[in-house]
CSV table of C-alpha atoms and ligand atoms in Angstrom, one decimal:
chain,number,residue,atom,x,y,z
F,1,MET,CA,0.0,-0.2,-0.2
F,2,GLY,CA,1.1,3.5,-0.3
F,3,ALA,CA,2.7,3.0,3.5
F,4,GLY,CA,5.2,1.1,1.1
F,5,PHE,CA,5.2,-1.8,3.7
F,6,THR,CA,3.4,-4.7,1.7
F,7,GLU,CA,5.5,-7.7,2.1
F,8,ALA,CA,7.6,-7.5,-1.0
F,9,SER,CA,9.0,-4.3,-0.1
F,10,ALA,CA,9.1,-4.1,3.8
F,11,GLY,CA,12.3,-2.1,5.0
F,12,ALA,CA,12.0,0.2,1.9
F,13,ALA,CA,10.7,3.5,4.7
F,14,ASP,CA,12.9,6.1,3.0
F,15,ARG,CA,12.2,5.3,-0.7
F,16,ALA,CA,8.7,4.9,0.2
F,17,ALA,CA,8.4,8.5,1.3
F,18,GLY,CA,9.7,9.4,-2.3
F,19,SER,CA,6.5,8.5,-3.7
F,20,GLY,CA,4.6,11.3,-2.1
F,21,SER,CA,4.5,14.8,-2.3
F,22,MET,CA,7.6,15.0,0.3
F,23,GLY,CA,10.1,13.1,-2.1
F,24,GLY,CA,13.5,14.5,-1.7
F,25,GLY,CA,12.8,16.1,1.8
F,26,PRO,CA,11.0,19.2,3.0
F,27,VAL,CA,11.8,22.4,1.9
F,28,GLY,CA,10.7,25.2,4.3
F,29,PRO,CA,7.8,24.2,6.6
F,30,VAL,CA,5.1,21.7,5.7
F,31,ALA,CA,2.2,22.9,4.9
F,32,VAL,CA,-0.5,20.6,7.0
F,33,SER,CA,-4.0,20.3,6.9
F,34,ILE,CA,-5.7,19.2,10.8
F,35,VAL,CA,-9.3,17.6,9.9
F,36,GLY,CA,-10.6,17.3,13.2
F,37,SER,CA,-8.4,19.7,14.9
F,38,THR,CA,-11.1,19.7,17.7
F,39,GLY,CA,-10.8,16.1,19.0
F,40,SER,CA,-8.5,14.2,21.1
F,41,ILE,CA,-5.8,13.7,18.3
F,42,GLY,CA,-6.5,17.0,16.3
F,43,ARG,CA,-5.4,19.1,19.6
F,44,GLN,CA,-2.3,17.1,20.4
F,45,ALA,CA,-1.5,17.4,16.5
F,46,VAL,CA,-1.8,21.1,17.7
F,47,GLU,CA,0.5,21.2,20.3
F,48,VAL,CA,3.0,18.7,18.0
F,49,ILE,CA,3.3,21.7,15.4
F,50,GLU,CA,3.5,24.4,18.0
F,51,ALA,CA,6.7,22.9,19.6
F,52,ASN,CA,7.8,22.3,16.0
F,53,ARG,CA,7.1,25.6,13.9
F,54,ASP,CA,10.3,25.8,11.9
F,55,ARG,CA,9.0,22.3,10.3
F,56,PHE,CA,5.4,22.8,9.9
F,57,ARG,CA,2.9,25.3,8.9
F,58,VAL,CA,-0.8,24.7,9.5
F,59,VAL,CA,-3.0,25.7,6.2
F,60,ALA,CA,-6.3,24.6,7.2
F,61,LEU,CA,-8.5,23.6,10.3
F,62,ALA,CA,-11.5,21.3,10.1
F,63,GLY,CA,-13.7,19.9,12.5
F,64,ARG,CA,-17.8,18.8,12.9
F,65,SER,CA,-19.2,22.0,15.5
F,66,SER,CA,-16.9,23.3,17.7
F,67,TRP,CA,-16.3,26.8,16.5
F,68,LYS,CA,-15.3,28.2,19.5
F,69,LEU,CA,-12.2,25.7,19.6
F,70,LEU,CA,-11.6,26.4,16.1
F,71,ALA,CA,-11.5,29.9,16.8
F,72,GLU,CA,-8.9,30.0,19.5
F,73,GLN,CA,-7.0,27.2,16.9
F,74,ALA,CA,-6.6,29.8,14.0
F,75,ALA,CA,-5.9,32.5,16.3
F,76,ARG,CA,-2.7,30.5,17.3
F,77,LEU,CA,-2.1,28.8,14.2
F,78,ASP,CA,-2.8,31.5,11.7
F,79,PRO,CA,-4.4,28.8,8.7
F,80,GLU,CA,-5.6,30.0,5.1
F,81,MET,CA,-8.8,28.0,5.7
F,82,VAL,CA,-11.3,26.6,8.6
F,83,ALA,CA,-13.8,24.4,7.3
F,84,VAL,CA,-16.7,23.1,9.7
F,85,VAL,CA,-19.8,20.7,9.0
F,86,GLU,CA,-22.4,22.7,10.7
F,87,SER,CA,-23.3,25.9,9.2
F,88,ASP,CA,-24.4,27.5,12.5
F,89,ALA,CA,-20.8,27.2,13.6
F,90,ALA,CA,-19.7,28.7,10.0
F,91,ALA,CA,-21.8,31.6,10.5
F,92,GLU,CA,-20.5,32.0,14.3
F,93,LEU,CA,-16.8,31.6,12.7
F,94,ARG,CA,-17.2,33.9,10.1
F,95,GLY,CA,-18.3,36.9,12.7
F,96,CYS,CA,-15.3,36.1,14.6
F,97,LEU,CA,-12.3,35.3,12.1
F,98,PRO,CA,-10.2,37.7,10.2
F,99,GLY,CA,-11.4,38.4,6.7
F,100,GLY,CA,-8.6,37.1,5.1
F,101,VAL,CA,-9.6,33.7,6.7
F,102,LYS,CA,-11.8,31.2,3.7
F,103,VAL,CA,-14.6,29.8,6.3
F,104,THR,CA,-16.2,26.9,4.5
F,105,SER,CA,-19.0,24.6,5.7
F,106,GLY,CA,-21.2,21.7,4.5
F,107,VAL,CA,-20.3,18.1,3.4
F,108,GLY,CA,-17.5,18.7,1.3
F,109,ALA,CA,-15.8,21.4,3.2
F,110,LEU,CA,-13.5,18.4,5.1
F,111,CYS,CA,-12.3,17.1,1.5
F,112,GLU,CA,-11.6,21.1,0.5
F,113,ALA,CA,-9.7,21.8,3.8
F,114,ALA,CA,-7.9,18.6,3.0
F,115,ALA,CA,-7.0,19.1,-0.6
F,116,ILE,CA,-4.6,22.3,0.7
F,117,GLY,CA,-2.5,20.9,2.6
F,118,GLU,CA,0.7,19.1,1.4
F,119,THR,CA,0.5,16.6,4.5
F,120,VAL,CA,-3.3,15.7,5.7
F,121,LEU,CA,-3.9,14.7,9.1
F,122,ASN,CA,-7.1,12.6,9.2
F,123,ALA,CA,-7.9,12.8,12.9
F,124,ILE,CA,-11.9,12.6,12.3
F,125,VAL,CA,-13.5,9.8,14.3
F,126,GLY,CA,-15.7,6.8,12.6
F,127,PHE,CA,-16.8,6.3,8.7
F,128,ALA,CA,-16.9,10.5,8.2
F,129,GLY,CA,-13.3,10.3,7.6
F,130,LEU,CA,-13.4,7.7,4.5
F,131,GLU,CA,-14.1,10.9,2.2
F,132,VAL,CA,-11.4,12.9,3.7
F,133,SER,CA,-8.7,10.2,3.3
F,134,VAL,CA,-9.8,9.4,-0.6
F,135,ALA,CA,-9.7,13.4,-1.1
F,136,ALA,CA,-6.6,13.6,0.3
F,137,LEU,CA,-4.8,10.5,-1.5
F,138,SER,CA,-6.7,11.6,-5.1
F,139,GLU,CA,-4.7,14.6,-4.5
F,140,GLY,CA,-1.3,13.1,-4.1
F,141,ARG,CA,-0.9,14.5,-0.4
F,142,ARG,CA,0.6,12.9,2.3
F,143,LEU,CA,-2.1,11.1,4.4
F,144,ALA,CA,-1.3,11.1,8.2
F,145,LEU,CA,-3.9,8.9,9.0
F,146,ALA,CA,-5.6,8.3,12.6
F,147,ASN,CA,-9.2,7.7,11.0
F,148,LYS,CA,-8.7,3.8,11.1
F,149,GLU,CA,-12.3,3.2,10.1
F,150,SER,CA,-11.4,4.8,6.6
F,151,LEU,CA,-9.2,1.7,5.8
F,152,VAL,CA,-11.3,-0.8,7.6
F,153,ALA,CA,-14.8,0.3,5.7
F,154,GLY,CA,-13.0,1.1,2.6
F,155,GLY,CA,-10.2,-0.4,1.9
F,156,ASP,CA,-10.4,-1.2,-1.3
F,157,VAL,CA,-11.0,2.3,-2.3
F,158,VAL,CA,-8.6,3.7,-0.3
F,159,ARG,CA,-5.9,1.6,-2.3
F,160,LYS,CA,-7.1,2.4,-5.4
F,161,ALA,CA,-7.0,6.5,-4.3
F,162,LEU,CA,-3.4,5.7,-3.6
F,163,ALA,CA,-2.8,5.3,-7.8
F,164,ALA,CA,-2.6,8.9,-7.7
F,165,GLY,CA,1.0,9.2,-6.1
F,166,GLY,CA,0.1,10.0,-2.6
F,167,GLU,CA,1.1,7.9,0.6
F,168,ILE,CA,-0.2,7.0,4.1
F,169,VAL,CA,1.9,7.2,7.2
F,170,PRO,CA,-0.1,5.9,10.1
F,171,VAL,CA,-0.6,7.8,13.3
F,172,ASP,CA,-2.5,4.7,15.2
F,173,SER,CA,0.3,3.8,17.8
F,174,GLU,CA,0.5,0.5,16.7
F,175,HIS,CA,0.9,1.0,13.2
F,176,CYS,CA,3.6,3.5,13.9
F,177,ALA,CA,4.8,0.9,16.0
F,178,ILE,CA,5.2,-1.7,13.1
F,179,HIS,CA,6.0,1.2,10.4
F,180,GLN,CA,9.1,2.0,12.2
F,181,CYS,CA,10.0,-1.8,12.9
F,182,LEU,CA,9.6,-2.3,9.5
F,183,ARG,CA,12.4,0.0,8.4
F,184,SER,CA,15.0,-2.6,9.9
F,185,ALA,CA,13.5,-5.3,7.6
F,186,THR,CA,15.4,-4.1,4.5
F,187,GLY,CA,14.8,-7.2,2.2
F,188,ALA,CA,11.7,-8.8,0.5
F,189,GLY,CA,10.3,-11.9,2.5
F,190,GLU,CA,12.1,-10.9,5.7
F,191,VAL,CA,8.5,-10.5,7.9
F,192,GLU,CA,7.5,-13.6,9.8
F,193,ARG,CA,4.5,-12.1,11.3
F,194,LEU,CA,3.0,-8.5,12.7
F,195,VAL,CA,2.4,-8.9,16.7
F,196,ILE,CA,-0.1,-6.3,17.7
F,197,THR,CA,-0.3,-5.3,21.7
F,198,THR,CA,-3.3,-4.3,23.6
F,199,SER,CA,-3.7,-3.1,26.8
F,200,GLY,CA,-7.0,-5.2,27.4
F,201,GLY,CA,-9.0,-2.0,28.0
F,202,PRO,CA,-10.5,-1.3,31.6
F,203,PHE,CA,-12.1,-4.7,31.7
F,204,ARG,CA,-8.8,-6.8,31.1
F,205,GLY,CA,-9.3,-10.3,33.0
F,206,LYS,CA,-13.5,-10.1,33.5
F,207,ALA,CA,-15.3,-13.1,32.9
F,208,HIS,CA,-18.4,-12.9,30.6
F,209,SER,CA,-20.4,-12.8,33.9
F,210,GLU,CA,-18.8,-9.8,35.3
F,211,LEU,CA,-19.7,-7.9,32.4
F,212,SER,CA,-23.6,-8.0,31.9
F,213,ARG,CA,-24.5,-4.7,33.7
F,214,VAL,CA,-21.0,-2.0,33.6
F,215,SER,CA,-21.8,1.3,33.1
F,216,VAL,CA,-20.9,3.7,30.5
F,217,ASP,CA,-18.7,5.7,33.0
F,218,GLU,CA,-16.8,2.3,33.6
F,219,ALA,CA,-16.2,1.6,30.1
F,220,LEU,CA,-14.8,4.9,29.4
F,221,ARG,CA,-12.2,4.7,32.3
F,222,HIS,CA,-9.4,3.6,29.8
F,223,PRO,CA,-6.1,2.3,32.4
F,224,THR,CA,-3.5,3.7,29.9
F,225,TRP,CA,-4.7,6.3,27.2
F,226,ARG,CA,-7.1,9.5,26.9
F,227,MET,CA,-8.8,9.3,24.1
F,228,GLY,CA,-11.8,10.6,22.2
F,229,PRO,CA,-15.4,8.6,23.7
F,230,LYS,CA,-16.1,6.3,20.3
F,231,ILE,CA,-12.3,4.8,20.6
F,232,THR,CA,-12.2,4.3,24.3
F,233,ILE,CA,-15.7,2.5,24.2
F,234,ASP,CA,-14.0,0.3,21.3
F,235,SER,CA,-10.8,-0.3,23.8
F,236,SER,CA,-12.9,-1.7,26.3
F,237,THR,CA,-14.6,-4.4,23.9
F,238,LEU,CA,-11.5,-4.9,22.0
F,239,MET,CA,-13.2,-4.1,19.0
F,240,ASN,CA,-10.4,-1.2,18.6
F,241,LYS,CA,-8.3,-4.0,18.2
F,242,GLY,CA,-9.8,-6.0,15.6
F,243,LEU,CA,-10.3,-2.7,13.5
F,244,GLU,CA,-6.6,-2.7,13.9
F,245,VAL,CA,-6.0,-6.2,12.7
F,246,ILE,CA,-8.1,-5.0,9.5
F,247,GLU,CA,-6.1,-1.8,9.5
F,248,ALA,CA,-2.5,-3.5,9.6
F,249,HIS,CA,-3.6,-5.9,7.1
F,250,GLU,CA,-4.6,-3.1,4.9
F,251,LEU,CA,-1.5,-1.0,5.2
F,252,PHE,CA,1.1,-3.7,5.5
F,253,GLY,CA,-0.2,-6.3,3.1
F,254,VAL,CA,0.5,-9.2,5.5
F,255,ASP,CA,-2.2,-12.3,5.8
F,256,TYR,CA,-4.5,-12.3,8.7
F,257,ASP,CA,-2.9,-15.7,9.5
F,258,ARG,CA,0.7,-13.8,10.4
F,259,ILE,CA,-1.3,-10.9,12.4
F,260,GLU,CA,-1.2,-12.1,16.2
F,261,VAL,CA,-3.0,-9.9,19.0
F,262,ILE,CA,-1.4,-10.4,22.5
F,263,LEU,CA,-2.0,-8.3,25.9
F,264,HIS,CA,0.4,-6.1,27.2
F,265,PRO,CA,-1.3,-4.0,30.0
F,266,GLN,CA,1.1,-1.1,30.0
F,267,SER,CA,1.2,0.2,26.7
F,268,VAL,CA,4.6,0.5,26.4
F,269,VAL,CA,5.6,-1.8,23.8
F,270,HIS,CA,3.3,-0.3,20.9
F,271,SER,CA,3.9,-3.4,18.7
F,272,MET,CA,6.4,-5.9,17.2
F,273,VAL,CA,7.5,-7.4,14.0
F,274,GLU,CA,9.1,-11.0,13.7
F,275,LEU,CA,11.4,-11.6,11.4
F,276,VAL,CA,11.9,-14.8,9.6
F,277,ASP,CA,15.4,-15.3,11.4
F,278,GLY,CA,13.5,-15.2,15.1
F,279,ALA,CA,14.6,-11.7,15.6
F,280,SER,CA,12.0,-9.1,17.3
F,281,MET,CA,11.8,-5.8,16.6
F,282,ALA,CA,9.6,-3.3,18.9
F,283,GLN,CA,8.7,0.4,19.4
F,284,LEU,CA,8.8,1.3,22.6
F,285,SER,CA,7.6,4.8,24.5
F,286,MET,CA,4.9,5.9,27.1
F,287,PRO,CA,1.4,5.9,26.1
F,288,ASP,CA,1.6,9.5,24.3
F,289,MET,CA,0.0,10.0,21.2
F,290,ARG,CA,2.1,13.1,20.2
F,291,LEU,CA,4.9,11.1,19.3
F,292,PRO,CA,3.3,8.8,16.4
F,293,ILE,CA,1.5,11.9,15.5
F,294,GLY,CA,5.1,13.5,15.3
F,295,TYR,CA,6.6,10.1,13.3
F,296,ALA,CA,3.6,10.6,10.9
F,297,LEU,CA,3.8,14.1,10.2
F,298,GLY,CA,7.7,14.2,9.8
F,299,PHE,CA,8.8,10.9,8.1
F,300,PRO,CA,11.0,10.0,7.3
F,301,SER,CA,13.0,12.8,9.7
F,302,ARG,CA,12.7,12.5,13.2
F,303,LEU,CA,11.4,15.4,15.2
F,304,PRO,CA,13.6,16.9,17.8
F,305,VAL,CA,11.5,17.9,20.5
F,306,PRO,CA,10.6,14.4,22.2
F,307,PHE,CA,7.2,12.9,23.3
F,308,GLY,CA,7.0,9.5,25.5
F,309,ALA,CA,10.5,9.5,26.0
F,310,ILE,CA,11.0,6.1,28.7
F,311,ASP,CA,12.6,6.9,32.1
F,312,TRP,CA,14.0,3.7,32.7
F,313,SER,CA,14.8,4.1,36.5
F,314,VAL,CA,11.0,3.7,37.2
F,315,MET,CA,10.2,1.1,34.6
F,316,GLU,CA,10.1,-2.0,37.1
F,317,ARG,CA,8.4,-4.3,34.5
F,318,LEU,CA,6.7,-5.2,31.0
F,319,ASP,CA,3.9,-7.8,31.1
F,320,PHE,CA,2.5,-10.0,28.1
F,321,GLY,CA,-0.4,-12.5,28.3
F,322,VAL,CA,-3.1,-13.9,25.6
F,323,VAL,CA,-6.5,-12.4,24.6
F,324,ASP,CA,-9.5,-14.0,25.7
F,325,ARG,CA,-11.5,-13.5,22.5
F,326,GLU,CA,-14.6,-15.8,23.8
F,327,THR,CA,-15.4,-12.8,26.6
F,328,PHE,CA,-14.3,-9.7,24.0
F,329,ARG,CA,-16.2,-11.4,21.4
F,330,CYS,CA,-15.7,-8.0,18.7
F,331,LEU,CA,-12.2,-9.1,18.3
F,332,ALA,CA,-13.1,-12.6,16.8
F,333,VAL,CA,-16.3,-10.7,15.1
F,334,ALA,CA,-13.8,-8.1,13.5
F,335,GLU,CA,-11.2,-10.7,12.4
F,336,ALA,CA,-13.9,-12.7,10.8
F,337,ALA,CA,-15.3,-9.9,8.6
F,338,GLY,CA,-11.7,-8.7,7.8
F,339,ARG,CA,-10.9,-12.3,6.3
F,340,ALA,CA,-14.3,-12.1,4.7
F,341,GLY,CA,-13.0,-9.0,2.6
F,342,GLY,CA,-15.5,-6.9,0.3
F,343,LEU,CA,-18.0,-4.9,2.1
F,344,VAL,CA,-18.4,-7.3,5.2
F,345,PRO,CA,-16.0,-4.8,7.1
F,346,ALA,CA,-17.8,-1.5,5.9
F,347,TRP,CA,-20.9,-3.3,7.3
F,348,MET,CA,-19.1,-4.4,10.7
F,349,ASN,CA,-17.9,-1.1,11.0
F,350,ALA,CA,-21.1,0.7,10.3
F,351,ALA,CA,-22.8,-2.2,13.0
F,352,ASN,CA,-20.1,-1.0,15.5
F,353,GLU,CA,-20.8,2.6,15.0
F,354,VAL,CA,-24.6,2.5,16.0
F,355,ALA,CA,-24.3,-0.4,18.8
F,356,VAL,CA,-21.5,2.0,20.2
F,357,GLU,CA,-23.7,5.2,20.1
F,358,ALA,CA,-26.3,3.3,21.8
F,359,PHE,CA,-24.4,2.2,24.6
F,360,LEU,CA,-23.3,5.7,25.1
F,361,GLN,CA,-26.8,7.1,25.0
F,362,GLU,CA,-27.5,4.0,27.8
F,363,ARG,CA,-29.7,2.0,25.2
F,364,VAL,CA,-27.9,-1.0,25.4
F,365,GLY,CA,-25.7,-2.7,27.6
F,366,TRP,CA,-22.1,-3.3,27.0
F,367,LEU,CA,-22.4,-7.2,26.0
F,368,ASP,CA,-25.0,-6.1,23.5
F,369,ILE,CA,-22.4,-4.1,21.5
F,370,ALA,CA,-21.1,-7.4,20.3
F,371,ALA,CA,-24.3,-9.1,19.7
F,372,ILE,CA,-25.7,-6.2,17.8
F,373,VAL,CA,-22.7,-6.2,15.2
F,374,GLU,CA,-22.7,-10.2,15.1
F,375,GLU,CA,-26.2,-10.0,14.0
F,376,THR,CA,-25.6,-7.3,11.6
F,377,VAL,CA,-23.1,-8.7,10.1
F,378,ASP,CA,-25.3,-11.9,9.6
F,379,ARG,CA,-27.4,-9.8,7.5
F,380,CYS,CA,-24.6,-8.7,5.0
F,381,GLU,CA,-26.0,-8.4,1.4
F,382,GLY,CA,-21.8,-8.7,0.3
F,383,GLY,CA,-20.5,-7.1,-2.7
F,384,VAL,CA,-17.3,-5.6,-3.0
F,385,ALA,CA,-16.9,-1.9,-3.6
F,386,GLN,CA,-15.0,0.1,-6.6
F,387,GLU,CA,-16.3,3.5,-5.6
F,388,VAL,CA,-16.6,5.6,-2.6
F,389,GLU,CA,-20.2,5.8,-3.1
F,390,GLU,CA,-20.6,2.1,-2.8
F,391,VAL,CA,-19.1,2.3,0.4
F,392,VAL,CA,-21.5,4.9,1.7
F,393,GLU,CA,-24.3,3.0,0.4
F,394,ALA,CA,-23.4,0.0,2.2
F,395,ASP,CA,-22.6,1.8,5.4
F,396,ARG,CA,-26.2,3.6,5.0
F,397,ARG,CA,-27.6,-0.1,4.7
F,398,ALA,CA,-25.7,-1.5,7.6
F,399,ARG,CA,-26.9,1.2,9.6
F,400,GLU,CA,-30.5,0.7,8.9
F,401,VAL,CA,-30.0,-2.7,9.9
F,402,ALA,CA,-28.2,-2.3,12.9
F,403,ALA,CA,-30.6,0.3,14.1
F,404,GLU,CA,-33.1,-2.6,13.8
F,405,ILE,CA,-31.1,-4.9,15.6
F,406,ALA,CA,-30.3,-2.4,18.4
F,407,ARG,CA,-33.9,-1.4,19.0
F,408,ALA,CA,-34.7,-5.0,20.1
F,409,TYR,CA,-31.8,-5.0,22.8
F,410,GLU,CA,-33.1,-1.6,24.1
F,411,ALA,CA,-34.2,-1.0,27.6
F,412,PRO,CA,-37.6,-2.4,29.2
F,413,SER,CA,-38.7,1.1,29.1
F,414,ARG,CA,-38.6,0.7,25.4
F,415,GLY,CA,-40.0,-2.6,25.3
F,416,GLY,CA,-36.3,-4.2,24.9
F,417,ARG,CA,-34.2,-6.5,26.7
F,418,TRP,CA,-31.5,-5.1,28.6
F,419,ARG,CA,-32.0,-4.6,32.6
Q,501,NAD,P1,-12.7,12.5,19.1
Q,501,NAD,O1,-13.8,12.4,19.3
Q,501,NAD,O2,-11.7,13.3,20.2
Q,501,NAD,O3,-12.3,13.6,18.1
Q,501,NAD,C1,-13.2,13.4,16.6
Q,501,NAD,C2,-13.1,14.6,15.7
Q,501,NAD,O4,-13.8,13.9,14.7
Q,501,NAD,C3,-13.3,16.3,15.8
Q,501,NAD,O5,-12.7,17.2,16.0
Q,501,NAD,C4,-15.1,15.9,15.5
Q,501,NAD,O6,-15.2,17.4,15.5
Q,501,NAD,C5,-14.6,15.5,14.4
Q,501,NAD,N1,-15.9,14.7,13.9
Q,501,NAD,C6,-16.9,13.5,14.6
Q,501,NAD,N2,-17.6,13.5,14.1
Q,501,NAD,C7,-17.7,14.0,12.8
Q,501,NAD,C8,-18.8,13.9,11.5
Q,501,NAD,N3,-19.5,13.3,11.3
Q,501,NAD,N4,-18.2,14.8,10.5
Q,501,NAD,C9,-17.1,15.3,10.6
Q,501,NAD,N5,-16.1,15.4,11.4
Q,501,NAD,C10,-16.5,15.0,12.7
Q,501,NAD,O7,-11.8,11.7,18.5
Q,501,NAD,P2,-10.1,10.7,18.6
Q,501,NAD,O8,-10.1,10.3,20.0
Q,501,NAD,O9,-9.3,12.1,18.5
Q,501,NAD,O10,-10.1,10.0,17.6
Q,501,NAD,C11,-10.0,10.4,16.2
Q,501,NAD,C12,-9.3,9.0,15.0
Q,501,NAD,O11,-8.5,9.0,15.5
Q,501,NAD,C13,-10.3,8.0,15.2
Q,501,NAD,O12,-10.7,7.6,14.4
Q,501,NAD,C14,-9.7,7.2,16.3
Q,501,NAD,O13,-10.0,5.7,16.2
Q,501,NAD,C15,-8.4,7.5,15.9
Q,501,NAD,N6,-7.3,7.4,17.0
Q,501,NAD,C16,-7.5,7.9,18.3
Q,501,NAD,C17,-6.6,8.0,19.2
Q,501,NAD,C18,-6.8,8.5,20.6
Q,501,NAD,O14,-5.6,8.6,21.3
Q,501,NAD,N7,-7.7,9.7,20.6
Q,501,NAD,C19,-5.7,6.7,19.0
Q,501,NAD,C20,-5.5,6.1,17.9
Q,501,NAD,C21,-6.2,6.3,16.9
Q,502,MG,MG1,-4.4,2.2,18.2
């Protein structure tokens, strides 16, 4: 894929960078569009850029509705464009930003913001990020990708968009770790397998019977990472790890049989690559997303400002273990959807977004998330997408089916089964 890390080309990281708009290394600050600048990843990206002003200049900021935060960020970063999906928020922004800053709104606004960056950070959450990824790659840009849902739901169309000469550098910490580890695999066929780590989330070690009545607050209490609500719930169910297995398959072209998931409660070893001679390469740092964000923006150069450096004098132990796929069914459901391919992962992703939203609104229980996803995937209408519109249509259909299934799981007050 654009990251350049198919099995055949593993290790060609620096050459891979040459395929994008950054070929030959940056001359002056790189123009960056931050799409989703108001979220957890977006705000941390602003910190990284403010710490490296000589290397990056922000040309566009984009979010869904948080106009006050967008206005504050614009005052600090002086972009050419601020894009916001909701028109009311755009009206507020026009009222408070200097006249020279273009304010755009509506469905196409985020793609417009993406198109003007040399590097585009896609930090949107969920399926809404797919069109941004495709827009950035179609313009031949570097896509610093946090939005894993793009690759899960639209792997085929994202791969097609890469033909325009763009490239993907992953922001997701596990994939960023693998990207770094693969730089030491210089020959074809040297990679034996990818080993993705998971903290196990807040319910690591719990039995199925203990998880029937967990609250939203408990599920939102992640042990090692502070993130937006959707990915935090996905981390509690291990759906996040399932999405990441598919993301790894799409990014690095490694078969599902050779992608393993292991427990690692401390979130210090971010993932590993095992080579054919038995050596394992790992990337370690404290859990701090500013490191992978900076890596993806700066690649192939390393940024001089450290984030997540380890203090070994207090690091007493690193633990590893086996994942419980029976209790955390979402992982197995996602892996099966990835193996099935075509539009099955798009259905699985849509169903998960519907189920997580229903859980966050306390309409269904935590265990119902896996059940809703599984039942929706069972009703998948199949197909393979050539164009984004086909993925959008599959996503819409899957949401309809998932919403209908979710209604059956709703609380007794609504005639459902929960509580
Ligand atoms: P978040 O909820 O904190 O922020 C989401 C951003 O997306 C906001 O800017 C919001 O305005 C925008 N947005 C939400 N819905 C939108 C819509 N329908 N249309 C347009 N914009 C919309 O999420 P986050 O935690 O920053 O995660 C962003 C992405 O990065 C996700 O795909 C997540 O899986 C991935 N990721 C996050 C982390 C992390 O530490 N937060 C780590 C790895 C990967
Ligand atoms: Mg991750």
